[in-house]
CSV table of C-alpha atoms and ligand atoms in Angstrom, one decimal:
chain,number,residue,atom,x,y,z
A,17,MET,CA,-4.1,-2.1,-30.9
A,18,LYS,CA,-4.0,-2.7,-28.0
A,19,LEU,CA,-4.4,-6.3,-27.9
A,20,ILE,CA,-1.2,-6.2,-30.3
A,21,LYS,CA,0.7,-3.9,-27.5
A,22,LYS,CA,0.1,-6.1,-25.2
A,23,PHE,CA,1.3,-9.1,-26.5
A,24,ILE,CA,4.5,-7.5,-26.7
A,25,THR,CA,4.9,-6.8,-24.3
A,26,LEU,CA,4.5,-9.8,-22.3
A,27,THR,CA,6.4,-11.2,-25.9
A,28,LEU,CA,9.8,-8.7,-24.6
A,29,LEU,CA,9.7,-9.6,-21.1
A,30,LEU,CA,9.2,-14.0,-21.9
A,31,ALA,CA,12.4,-13.4,-23.6
A,32,THR,CA,14.7,-11.6,-20.4
A,33,ILE,CA,12.7,-14.6,-18.9
A,34,ILE,CA,13.8,-17.5,-20.3
A,35,PRO,CA,17.7,-17.5,-20.5
A,36,ALA,CA,16.8,-16.9,-17.2
A,37,ILE,CA,15.6,-19.9,-16.9
A,38,GLY,CA,18.6,-21.7,-17.7
A,39,GLY,CA,20.9,-20.6,-15.2
A,40,LEU,CA,18.7,-20.9,-12.3
A,41,GLU,CA,19.6,-24.0,-10.7
A,42,THR,CA,22.9,-24.2,-10.4
A,43,ALA,CA,22.7,-20.5,-9.0
A,44,HIS,CA,20.8,-21.8,-6.0
A,45,ALA,CA,22.6,-24.7,-6.0
A,46,ALA,CA,26.2,-22.9,-5.6
A,47,GLU,CA,24.9,-21.0,-2.3
A,48,ASP,CA,23.4,-21.5,1.3
A,49,LYS,CA,19.8,-21.2,-0.6
A,50,LYS,CA,18.0,-18.5,1.0
A,51,LEU,CA,13.9,-17.2,0.4
A,52,LYS,CA,14.1,-15.3,-2.9
A,53,ILE,CA,10.9,-13.1,-2.5
A,54,VAL,CA,9.4,-10.8,-4.6
A,55,ALA,CA,6.5,-7.9,-2.7
A,56,SER,CA,3.9,-6.0,-5.3
A,57,TYR,CA,5.4,-3.0,-3.3
A,58,SER,CA,7.1,-1.0,-0.6
A,59,ILE,CA,5.1,-1.5,2.1
A,60,ILE,CA,4.4,-4.9,2.1
A,61,ALA,CA,8.4,-5.1,1.2
A,62,ASP,CA,8.5,-3.8,4.5
A,63,MET,CA,6.8,-6.7,6.1
A,64,VAL,CA,8.3,-9.3,4.7
A,65,ARG,CA,11.6,-7.8,5.4
A,66,ASN,CA,11.2,-7.5,9.3
A,67,ILE,CA,9.9,-11.5,9.2
A,68,VAL,CA,12.7,-13.3,6.9
A,69,GLY,CA,15.7,-11.4,8.8
A,70,GLU,CA,18.3,-12.8,7.0
A,71,HIS,CA,17.5,-15.5,5.7
A,72,GLY,CA,15.8,-14.2,2.5
A,73,GLU,CA,16.5,-11.4,0.3
A,74,VAL,CA,13.0,-9.7,-0.7
A,75,TYR,CA,12.7,-7.5,-4.2
A,76,SER,CA,10.0,-5.0,-4.2
A,77,LEU,CA,8.2,-4.4,-7.4
A,78,VAL,CA,6.2,-0.7,-7.4
A,79,PRO,CA,9.4,1.8,-6.9
A,80,ILE,CA,8.9,4.2,-4.1
A,81,GLY,CA,7.2,7.3,-4.6
A,82,THR,CA,5.2,5.7,-7.0
A,83,ASP,CA,1.6,4.2,-7.6
A,84,PRO,CA,0.8,0.4,-7.1
A,85,HIS,CA,-2.6,0.6,-8.6
A,86,SER,CA,-1.2,1.0,-11.9
A,87,TYR,CA,2.4,0.5,-12.8
A,88,GLU,CA,4.3,-0.8,-15.0
A,89,PRO,CA,6.6,-4.0,-15.2
A,90,LEU,CA,9.9,-3.5,-16.4
A,91,PRO,CA,11.8,-6.8,-17.9
A,92,GLY,CA,14.0,-6.2,-14.6
A,93,ASP,CA,10.5,-7.5,-13.0
A,94,ALA,CA,9.5,-10.5,-14.6
A,95,GLN,CA,13.5,-12.1,-13.8
A,96,GLU,CA,12.5,-11.4,-10.1
A,97,VAL,CA,9.1,-12.8,-10.5
A,98,SER,CA,10.5,-16.1,-12.5
A,99,GLU,CA,12.5,-17.0,-9.4
A,100,ALA,CA,10.7,-16.1,-6.8
A,101,ASP,CA,10.0,-18.5,-4.2
A,102,LEU,CA,6.6,-16.5,-2.7
A,103,VAL,CA,4.7,-13.4,-4.2
A,104,PHE,CA,3.6,-11.2,-2.3
A,105,TYR,CA,0.1,-8.4,-3.4
A,106,ASN,CA,-2.1,-6.3,-1.9
A,107,GLY,CA,-5.3,-7.6,-3.8
A,108,PHE,CA,-8.2,-6.2,-3.1
A,109,ASN,CA,-7.9,-4.2,-6.5
A,110,LEU,CA,-4.7,-2.5,-5.3
A,111,GLU,CA,-2.3,-3.8,-8.3
A,112,THR,CA,-5.5,-4.4,-11.0
A,113,GLY,CA,-4.7,-0.8,-13.6
A,114,LYS,CA,-3.8,-2.5,-16.9
A,115,GLY,CA,-4.3,-5.3,-15.5
A,116,TRP,CA,-0.6,-5.0,-14.4
A,117,PHE,CA,-0.1,-7.8,-12.2
A,118,ASP,CA,-2.5,-10.1,-14.1
A,119,ASP,CA,-0.8,-10.9,-16.9
A,120,LEU,CA,3.2,-10.6,-14.9
A,121,LEU,CA,2.2,-13.7,-12.4
A,122,ASP,CA,0.7,-14.9,-16.1
A,123,VAL,CA,4.0,-14.4,-17.9
A,124,THR,CA,6.5,-16.2,-15.2
A,125,ASP,CA,3.9,-18.4,-14.6
A,126,LYS,CA,3.6,-18.0,-10.8
A,127,LYS,CA,0.9,-18.2,-9.5
A,128,ASP,CA,0.5,-20.8,-7.4
A,129,VAL,CA,3.2,-19.4,-5.2
A,130,ALA,CA,1.9,-15.6,-5.0
A,131,PHE,CA,-0.5,-15.0,-2.1
A,132,ALA,CA,-2.5,-12.1,-1.1
A,133,VAL,CA,-2.2,-10.6,2.2
A,134,THR,CA,-5.3,-9.3,2.9
A,135,GLU,CA,-6.7,-13.3,2.4
A,136,GLU,CA,-7.9,-12.5,6.5
A,137,VAL,CA,-8.6,-9.0,6.5
A,138,ASP,CA,-12.1,-8.1,6.1
A,139,PRO,CA,-12.9,-5.8,3.0
A,140,MET,CA,-14.8,-2.8,2.9
A,141,PHE,CA,-15.7,-1.4,-0.9
A,142,LEU,CA,-16.1,1.6,-3.1
A,143,THR,CA,-19.1,4.3,-2.7
A,144,ALA,CA,-19.4,5.0,-6.4
A,145,GLU,CA,-22.2,3.8,-8.1
A,146,GLY,CA,-21.5,1.2,-10.1
A,147,LYS,CA,-18.9,0.3,-8.2
A,148,GLU,CA,-19.8,-1.0,-4.8
A,149,ASN,CA,-19.0,-5.0,-5.4
A,150,GLU,CA,-15.9,-4.1,-5.7
A,151,GLN,CA,-12.8,-4.2,-2.1
A,152,ASP,CA,-11.5,-1.1,-1.8
A,153,PRO,CA,-7.4,-2.3,-1.0
A,154,HIS,CA,-5.7,0.9,0.9
A,155,ALA,CA,-6.5,-2.1,4.4
A,156,TRP,CA,-3.1,-1.5,5.3
A,157,LEU,CA,-3.7,2.1,6.4
A,158,ASP,CA,-5.1,0.2,10.1
A,159,VAL,CA,-2.4,-1.4,12.4
A,160,GLN,CA,-4.7,-3.8,12.9
A,161,ASN,CA,-5.5,-5.1,9.5
A,162,GLY,CA,-1.5,-4.5,9.2
A,163,ILE,CA,-0.9,-6.5,11.5
A,164,LYS,CA,-3.1,-9.5,9.7
A,165,TYR,CA,-0.9,-8.9,6.6
A,166,VAL,CA,2.1,-10.1,8.7
A,167,GLU,CA,-0.1,-12.7,10.3
A,168,LEU,CA,-0.5,-14.5,6.8
A,169,ILE,CA,2.5,-13.2,5.6
A,170,THR,CA,5.0,-15.5,8.1
A,171,GLU,CA,2.4,-18.4,7.4
A,172,LYS,CA,3.6,-18.5,4.0
A,173,ILE,CA,7.5,-18.0,5.0
A,174,ILE,CA,7.0,-20.7,7.1
A,175,GLU,CA,5.7,-23.3,4.9
A,176,ALA,CA,8.0,-22.1,1.9
A,177,ASP,CA,10.9,-22.5,4.7
A,178,PRO,CA,9.8,-24.3,7.4
A,179,GLU,CA,13.7,-25.7,8.9
A,180,HIS,CA,13.6,-21.8,10.1
A,181,GLU,CA,10.2,-21.6,11.8
A,182,ALA,CA,11.2,-20.6,14.4
A,183,ASP,CA,13.5,-17.6,13.6
A,184,TYR,CA,9.9,-16.1,11.3
A,185,GLN,CA,8.2,-16.6,15.0
A,186,GLU,CA,10.3,-14.5,17.2
A,187,ASN,CA,11.0,-12.2,14.0
A,188,LYS,CA,6.9,-12.0,14.3
A,189,GLU,CA,6.2,-12.2,17.6
A,190,LYS,CA,8.3,-8.7,17.9
A,191,TYR,CA,7.1,-7.0,14.5
A,192,ILE,CA,3.8,-7.6,16.2
A,193,ILE,CA,4.6,-5.4,19.3
A,194,SER,CA,5.5,-3.0,17.8
A,195,LEU,CA,2.3,-3.0,15.6
A,196,GLU,CA,0.3,-3.4,18.4
A,197,GLU,CA,2.3,-0.5,19.8
A,198,LEU,CA,1.7,2.1,17.3
A,199,ASP,CA,-2.4,1.6,16.8
A,200,GLN,CA,-2.1,2.9,20.7
A,201,TYR,CA,0.3,5.9,20.5
A,202,ALA,CA,-2.0,6.2,17.0
A,203,LYS,CA,-5.8,6.7,19.6
A,204,ASP,CA,-4.3,8.1,21.7
A,205,LYS,CA,-2.6,10.7,19.2
A,206,ILE,CA,-6.0,11.5,17.3
A,207,ALA,CA,-8.4,11.0,20.7
A,208,LYS,CA,-6.9,14.6,21.4
A,209,ILE,CA,-8.9,16.3,18.2
A,210,PRO,CA,-12.6,16.8,18.3
A,211,GLU,CA,-14.3,15.0,16.7
A,212,GLU,CA,-15.5,17.7,15.1
A,213,GLN,CA,-12.5,18.0,13.1
A,214,ARG,CA,-11.9,15.4,13.3
A,215,ILE,CA,-11.6,15.2,8.7
A,216,LEU,CA,-9.8,14.4,6.6
A,217,VAL,CA,-9.0,15.6,2.9
A,218,THR,CA,-6.7,13.9,0.8
A,219,SER,CA,-6.6,13.4,-2.6
A,220,GLU,CA,-7.1,9.3,-3.2
A,221,GLY,CA,-10.8,8.8,-1.5
A,222,ALA,CA,-6.8,5.5,0.6
A,223,PHE,CA,-8.5,6.0,3.9
A,224,LYS,CA,-11.8,4.7,4.6
A,225,TYR,CA,-9.7,1.7,6.9
A,226,PHE,CA,-8.0,4.4,7.7
A,227,SER,CA,-11.5,6.2,9.2
A,228,LYS,CA,-13.4,3.3,10.3
A,229,ALA,CA,-10.6,2.3,12.8
A,230,TYR,CA,-9.7,5.9,14.6
A,231,GLY,CA,-13.2,7.9,14.1
A,232,PHE,CA,-12.3,10.1,11.4
A,233,GLN,CA,-14.9,11.8,7.9
A,234,ALA,CA,-12.8,10.8,5.7
A,235,ALA,CA,-12.9,13.2,2.6
A,236,TYR,CA,-11.2,12.8,-1.1
A,237,ILE,CA,-11.0,14.2,-4.5
A,238,TRP,CA,-11.1,11.1,-6.4
A,239,GLU,CA,-12.2,7.2,-5.0
A,240,ILE,CA,-9.5,5.4,-6.7
A,241,ASN,CA,-6.0,6.5,-8.8
A,242,THR,CA,-7.6,4.6,-11.4
A,243,ASP,CA,-10.6,6.1,-11.5
A,244,ASN,CA,-10.0,9.6,-14.1
A,245,GLN,CA,-8.5,12.0,-11.6
A,246,GLY,CA,-9.3,16.1,-11.0
A,247,THR,CA,-12.4,15.1,-13.1
A,248,PRO,CA,-15.0,18.8,-13.2
A,249,ASP,CA,-17.4,16.8,-11.3
A,250,GLN,CA,-14.6,16.0,-9.1
A,251,MET,CA,-13.7,19.6,-8.0
A,252,GLU,CA,-17.6,20.7,-7.9
A,253,ARG,CA,-18.2,17.5,-5.2
A,254,ILE,CA,-15.1,18.3,-2.6
A,255,LEU,CA,-15.7,21.9,-2.9
A,256,ASN,CA,-18.8,21.9,-1.9
A,257,ILE,CA,-18.2,19.2,1.2
A,258,ILE,CA,-14.4,20.9,2.0
A,259,ASN,CA,-17.7,24.8,2.8
A,260,GLU,CA,-20.2,22.7,5.0
A,261,GLY,CA,-18.0,21.0,6.8
A,262,ASP,CA,-15.0,22.4,9.5
A,263,VAL,CA,-12.8,20.9,7.1
A,264,LYS,CA,-8.5,23.0,8.7
A,265,ALA,CA,-6.5,21.0,7.0
A,266,LEU,CA,-5.6,19.2,3.1
A,267,PHE,CA,-2.8,16.8,2.8
A,268,VAL,CA,-1.7,15.1,-0.2
A,269,GLU,CA,0.1,12.0,-0.7
A,270,THR,CA,3.5,11.1,-2.1
A,271,SER,CA,2.3,8.6,-5.1
A,272,ILE,CA,0.0,11.5,-6.2
A,273,ASN,CA,0.5,14.4,-8.5
A,274,PRO,CA,0.1,17.0,-5.8
A,275,LYS,CA,-0.7,19.7,-8.1
A,276,THR,CA,-5.2,18.8,-8.1
A,277,MET,CA,-4.8,19.5,-4.3
A,278,GLU,CA,-3.4,22.6,-4.7
A,279,THR,CA,-6.5,24.1,-7.2
A,280,VAL,CA,-8.7,22.8,-3.8
A,281,SER,CA,-6.4,24.8,-1.3
A,282,HIS,CA,-6.1,27.9,-4.0
A,283,GLU,CA,-10.5,27.9,-4.5
A,284,THR,CA,-10.5,27.0,-0.8
A,285,GLY,CA,-8.0,29.5,1.4
A,286,ILE,CA,-7.0,26.4,2.9
A,287,PRO,CA,-3.8,25.3,3.0
A,288,VAL,CA,-2.1,21.8,2.4
A,289,LYS,CA,-0.7,21.4,5.5
A,290,SER,CA,1.8,17.9,5.0
A,291,LYS,CA,2.4,15.3,2.8
A,292,ILE,CA,1.5,11.9,4.2
A,293,PHE,CA,1.9,8.3,2.9
A,294,THR,CA,-0.9,6.4,1.1
A,295,ASP,CA,0.6,3.6,-1.6
A,296,SER,CA,4.2,4.0,-0.6
A,297,LEU,CA,6.8,4.2,2.1
A,298,ALA,CA,9.0,7.2,1.8
A,299,LYS,CA,12.4,6.7,0.5
A,300,GLU,CA,15.0,4.8,2.8
A,301,GLY,CA,17.4,6.7,5.2
A,302,GLU,CA,13.8,9.3,5.3
A,303,GLU,CA,11.6,9.9,7.9
A,304,GLY,CA,8.4,7.6,6.2
A,305,ASP,CA,10.8,4.3,4.8
A,306,THR,CA,9.7,1.2,6.1
A,307,TYR,CA,5.1,0.0,7.4
A,308,ILE,CA,6.0,2.0,11.0
A,309,THR,CA,6.7,5.2,10.3
A,310,MET,CA,4.4,5.8,7.8
A,311,ILE,CA,2.2,5.2,9.6
A,312,LYS,CA,3.7,7.2,12.7
A,313,TRP,CA,4.6,10.7,10.0
A,314,ASN,CA,0.1,10.1,8.7
A,315,ILE,CA,-1.0,10.5,12.7
A,316,ASP,CA,2.0,12.9,13.9
A,317,HIS,CA,0.8,15.2,10.3
A,318,ILE,CA,-2.5,14.9,9.9
A,319,VAL,CA,-3.3,15.7,14.3
A,320,ASN,CA,-0.5,17.9,14.3
A,321,GLY,CA,-1.9,20.3,10.9
A,322,ILE,CA,-5.3,20.1,11.8
A,323,LEU,CA,-5.3,20.9,15.8
A,324,GLU,CA,-1.9,23.9,14.9
A,325,THR,CA,-5.3,25.4,13.4
A,326,ASN,CA,-6.4,26.3,16.9
A,327,GLU,CA,-3.6,28.0,17.9
B,13,ZN,ZN1,-3.9,3.8,-4.1
């Protein structure tokens, strides 16, 4: 049954692509060619926009506020991928739920121009029994890894469009200066929290890389969004951690149903201090709608949220 459903979905996606391919060449020849770049989710899309600037158009597959671990591509998504000069995705086990991203590359035949932005990042691994060989995807929450993403993105864009190399290099240098400042800002601000209070409780265990980089202990209800969410075992485990530790604030991610964290708050009497961003940017026009402002939001709200409880 599952296979049949998959086949029907793929057939539907293909049916929308084939007519699109016919018109492709004339459309490209008609205008001054801009790079067409697809990113799997909003955070990578923002990094790509910072580098490609006016020389390209960027399309994000997973909409803002939605979970990239598991996503059902729309026919329009397949069309965007089929027309793309470059496709960027996170890799490290992020876009794996029901194989949605691999299926999309298969059906559009775009594997050759698809690149994982984590190529140069040292992976961390899941810790659950039996999953120790699976990579944890959330590397971008350490800004130094974000810089590695940006370097890889720039390299691939230059390979695809060497004519504008100077512009891409300049955009990269400016952007990386801002990212280095952001990384330092995070380190300085976090240093204000007493070490024993640096415990970050979220729904998903998305903060491994962040915690390692910025000196936190990460606690969570479930380890990765493709797990079952909020099972009795998970609830027992997180309630024990909270009861044993000096936890004063809970946080909930914007791309996750807040219900389970609200239950934890209710059971422990510890407040949910703020929403934070992990797998998605904020909506356009809102605070946190770029990679830089989402990280800054997280730092400010995590640090202030924990320090407020000391007052
Ligand atoms: Zn996640």
